[in-house]
Coordinates of C-alpha atoms in Angstrom, one line a residue:
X1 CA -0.6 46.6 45.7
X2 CA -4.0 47.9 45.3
X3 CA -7.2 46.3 43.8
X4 CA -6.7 46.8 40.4
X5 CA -3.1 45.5 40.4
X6 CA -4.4 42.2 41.8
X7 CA -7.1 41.7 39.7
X8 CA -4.5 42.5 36.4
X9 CA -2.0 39.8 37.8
X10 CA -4.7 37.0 38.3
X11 CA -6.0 37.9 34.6
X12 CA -2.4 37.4 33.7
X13 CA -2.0 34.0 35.4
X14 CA -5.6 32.7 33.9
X15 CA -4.4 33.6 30.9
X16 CA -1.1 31.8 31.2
X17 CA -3.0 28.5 32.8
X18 CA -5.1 28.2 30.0
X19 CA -2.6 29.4 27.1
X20 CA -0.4 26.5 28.5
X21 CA -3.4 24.0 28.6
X22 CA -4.0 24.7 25.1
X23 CA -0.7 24.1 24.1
X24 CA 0.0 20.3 26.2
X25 CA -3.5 19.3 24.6
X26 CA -2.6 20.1 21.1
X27 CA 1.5 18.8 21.6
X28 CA 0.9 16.0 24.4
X29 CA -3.0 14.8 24.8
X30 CA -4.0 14.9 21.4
X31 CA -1.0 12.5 20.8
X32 CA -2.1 10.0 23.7
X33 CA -5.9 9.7 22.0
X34 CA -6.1 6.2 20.3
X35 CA -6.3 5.8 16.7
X36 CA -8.9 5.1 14.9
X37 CA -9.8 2.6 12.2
X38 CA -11.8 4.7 9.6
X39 CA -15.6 3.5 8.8
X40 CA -16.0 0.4 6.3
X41 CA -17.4 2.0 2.8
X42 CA -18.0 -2.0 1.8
X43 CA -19.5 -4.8 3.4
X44 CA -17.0 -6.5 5.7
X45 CA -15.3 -9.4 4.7
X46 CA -13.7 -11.3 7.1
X47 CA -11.6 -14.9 7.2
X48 CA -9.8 -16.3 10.5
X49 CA -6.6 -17.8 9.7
X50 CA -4.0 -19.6 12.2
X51 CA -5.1 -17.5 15.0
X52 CA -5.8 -14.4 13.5
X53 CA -8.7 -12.9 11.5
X54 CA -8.0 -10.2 8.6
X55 CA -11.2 -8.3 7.5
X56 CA -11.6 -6.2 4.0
X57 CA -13.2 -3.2 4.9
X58 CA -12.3 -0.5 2.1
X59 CA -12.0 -0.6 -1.5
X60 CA -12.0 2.6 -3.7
X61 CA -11.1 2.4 -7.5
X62 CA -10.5 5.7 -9.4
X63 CA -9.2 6.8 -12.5
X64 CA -5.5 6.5 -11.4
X65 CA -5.9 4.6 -8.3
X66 CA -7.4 1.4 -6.2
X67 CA -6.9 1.9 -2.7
X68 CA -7.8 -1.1 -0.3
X69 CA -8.0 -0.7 3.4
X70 CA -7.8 -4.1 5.7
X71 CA -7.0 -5.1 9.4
X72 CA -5.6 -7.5 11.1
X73 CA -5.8 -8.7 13.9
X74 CA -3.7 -11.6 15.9
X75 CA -0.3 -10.9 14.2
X76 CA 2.6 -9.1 15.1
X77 CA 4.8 -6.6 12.7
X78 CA 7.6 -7.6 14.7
X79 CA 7.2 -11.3 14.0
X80 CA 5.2 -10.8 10.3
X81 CA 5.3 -8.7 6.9
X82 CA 2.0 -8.2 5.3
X83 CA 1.5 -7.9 1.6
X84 CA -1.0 -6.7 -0.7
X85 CA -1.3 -7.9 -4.2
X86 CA -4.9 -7.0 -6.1
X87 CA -5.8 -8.6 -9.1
X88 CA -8.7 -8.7 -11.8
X89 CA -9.8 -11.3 -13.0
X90 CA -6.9 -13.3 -12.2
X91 CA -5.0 -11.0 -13.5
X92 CA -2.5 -9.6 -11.3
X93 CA -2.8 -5.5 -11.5
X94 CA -0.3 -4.6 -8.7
X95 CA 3.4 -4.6 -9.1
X96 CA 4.2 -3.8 -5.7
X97 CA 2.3 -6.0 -3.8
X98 CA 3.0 -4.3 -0.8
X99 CA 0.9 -2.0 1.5
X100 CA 2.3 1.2 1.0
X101 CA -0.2 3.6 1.7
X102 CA -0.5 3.7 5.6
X103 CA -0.6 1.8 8.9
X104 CA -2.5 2.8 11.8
X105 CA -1.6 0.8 14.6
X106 CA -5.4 0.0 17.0
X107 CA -3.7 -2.3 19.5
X108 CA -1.0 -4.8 20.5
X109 CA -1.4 -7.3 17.3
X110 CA -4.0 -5.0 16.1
X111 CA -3.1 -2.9 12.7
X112 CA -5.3 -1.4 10.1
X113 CA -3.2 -1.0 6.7
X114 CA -4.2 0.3 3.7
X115 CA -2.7 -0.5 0.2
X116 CA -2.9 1.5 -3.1
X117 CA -1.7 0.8 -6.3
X118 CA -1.6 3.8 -9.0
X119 CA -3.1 2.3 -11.9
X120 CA -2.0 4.6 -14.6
X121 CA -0.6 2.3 -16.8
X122 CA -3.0 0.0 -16.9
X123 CA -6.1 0.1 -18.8
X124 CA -9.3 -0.9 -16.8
X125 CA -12.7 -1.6 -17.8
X126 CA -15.0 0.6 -15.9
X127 CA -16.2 -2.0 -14.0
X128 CA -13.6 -4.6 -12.0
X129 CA -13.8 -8.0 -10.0
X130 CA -11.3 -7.6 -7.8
X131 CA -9.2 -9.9 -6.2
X132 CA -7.6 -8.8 -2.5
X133 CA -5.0 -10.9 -1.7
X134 CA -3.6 -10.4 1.9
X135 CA -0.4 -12.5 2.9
X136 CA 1.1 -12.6 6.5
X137 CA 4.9 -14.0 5.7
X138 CA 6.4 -14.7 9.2
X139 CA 10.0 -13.7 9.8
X140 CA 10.6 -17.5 9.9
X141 CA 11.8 -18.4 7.2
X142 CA 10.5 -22.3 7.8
X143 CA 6.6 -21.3 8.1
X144 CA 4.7 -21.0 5.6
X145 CA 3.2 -17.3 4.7
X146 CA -0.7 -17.4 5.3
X147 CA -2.7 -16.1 2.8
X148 CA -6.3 -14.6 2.9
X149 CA -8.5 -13.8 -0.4
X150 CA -11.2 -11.4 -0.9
X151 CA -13.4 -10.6 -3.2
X152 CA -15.5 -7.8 -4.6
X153 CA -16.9 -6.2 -7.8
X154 CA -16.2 -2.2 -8.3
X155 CA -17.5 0.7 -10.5
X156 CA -14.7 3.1 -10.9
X157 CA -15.5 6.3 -9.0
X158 CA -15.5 9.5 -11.1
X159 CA -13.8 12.1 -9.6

């Protein structure tokens, strides 16, 4: 083989080396990276209850929509259900009262969740004082569910 030959064939294996790097970052190591709790557009709120803390750290309220993003901390899914149930003015506004729009798991016992209610149907002043109310309900049927309430007054965003 003479020079030029050798220099094609290491070209060619660069090439391969970093083609495949490329591809393990984008299918394997991006996947290892931790997640990450997006940034609070609220002040914090936070409460400790039986061992665990849940902090508000979220809240957007839109035409069609209030979206409210929490974690918690202390509590495991495997032993725990967490609900979401928003109201205004003590008046409850979500029929699901679940947390239905994501889960980002931080840590062990470590979750941020976010819950949204679409708000179509229901006709909203422009400005809200909204109740969050988060409930851990252990597995267990014999505990009691532990409840956490937040508070917070909202404009509605225009979109």
């Amino acid at each position: 083989m003479d020079k030029k030959e050798n220099k094609s064939i290491i070209s060619i294996i660069i090439l391969v080396v970093v083609v495949l790097g490329a591809i393990w970052y984008f299918k394997v190591g991006y996947l290892l990276r931790k997640p990450e709790m997006p940034e609070a557009n609220i002040e914090i709120q936070t409460q400790m209850v039986d061992g665990g803390t849940i902090n508000l750290r979220n809240v957007d309220y839109t035409e069609g929509q209030i979206k409210v993003g929490y974690e918690v901390k202390g509590f495991s899914l495997k032993e725990y259900n967490i609900s979401c149930k928003l109201y205004n003015g003590g008046n409850l506004i979500s029929t699901s009262g679940s947390t239905g729009g994501g889960l980002i798991e931080l840590d062990e016992k470590h979750y941020y969740l976010i819950g949204d209610e679409n708000i179509n149907q229901i006709n909203l002043p422009e400005s809200v004082n909204l109740t969050v109310e988060i409930a851990v309900i252990p597995n267990d049927f014999r505990q009691k569910p532990i409840t956490a309430s937040f508070n917070v007054s909202l404009d509605k965003e225009v979109q």
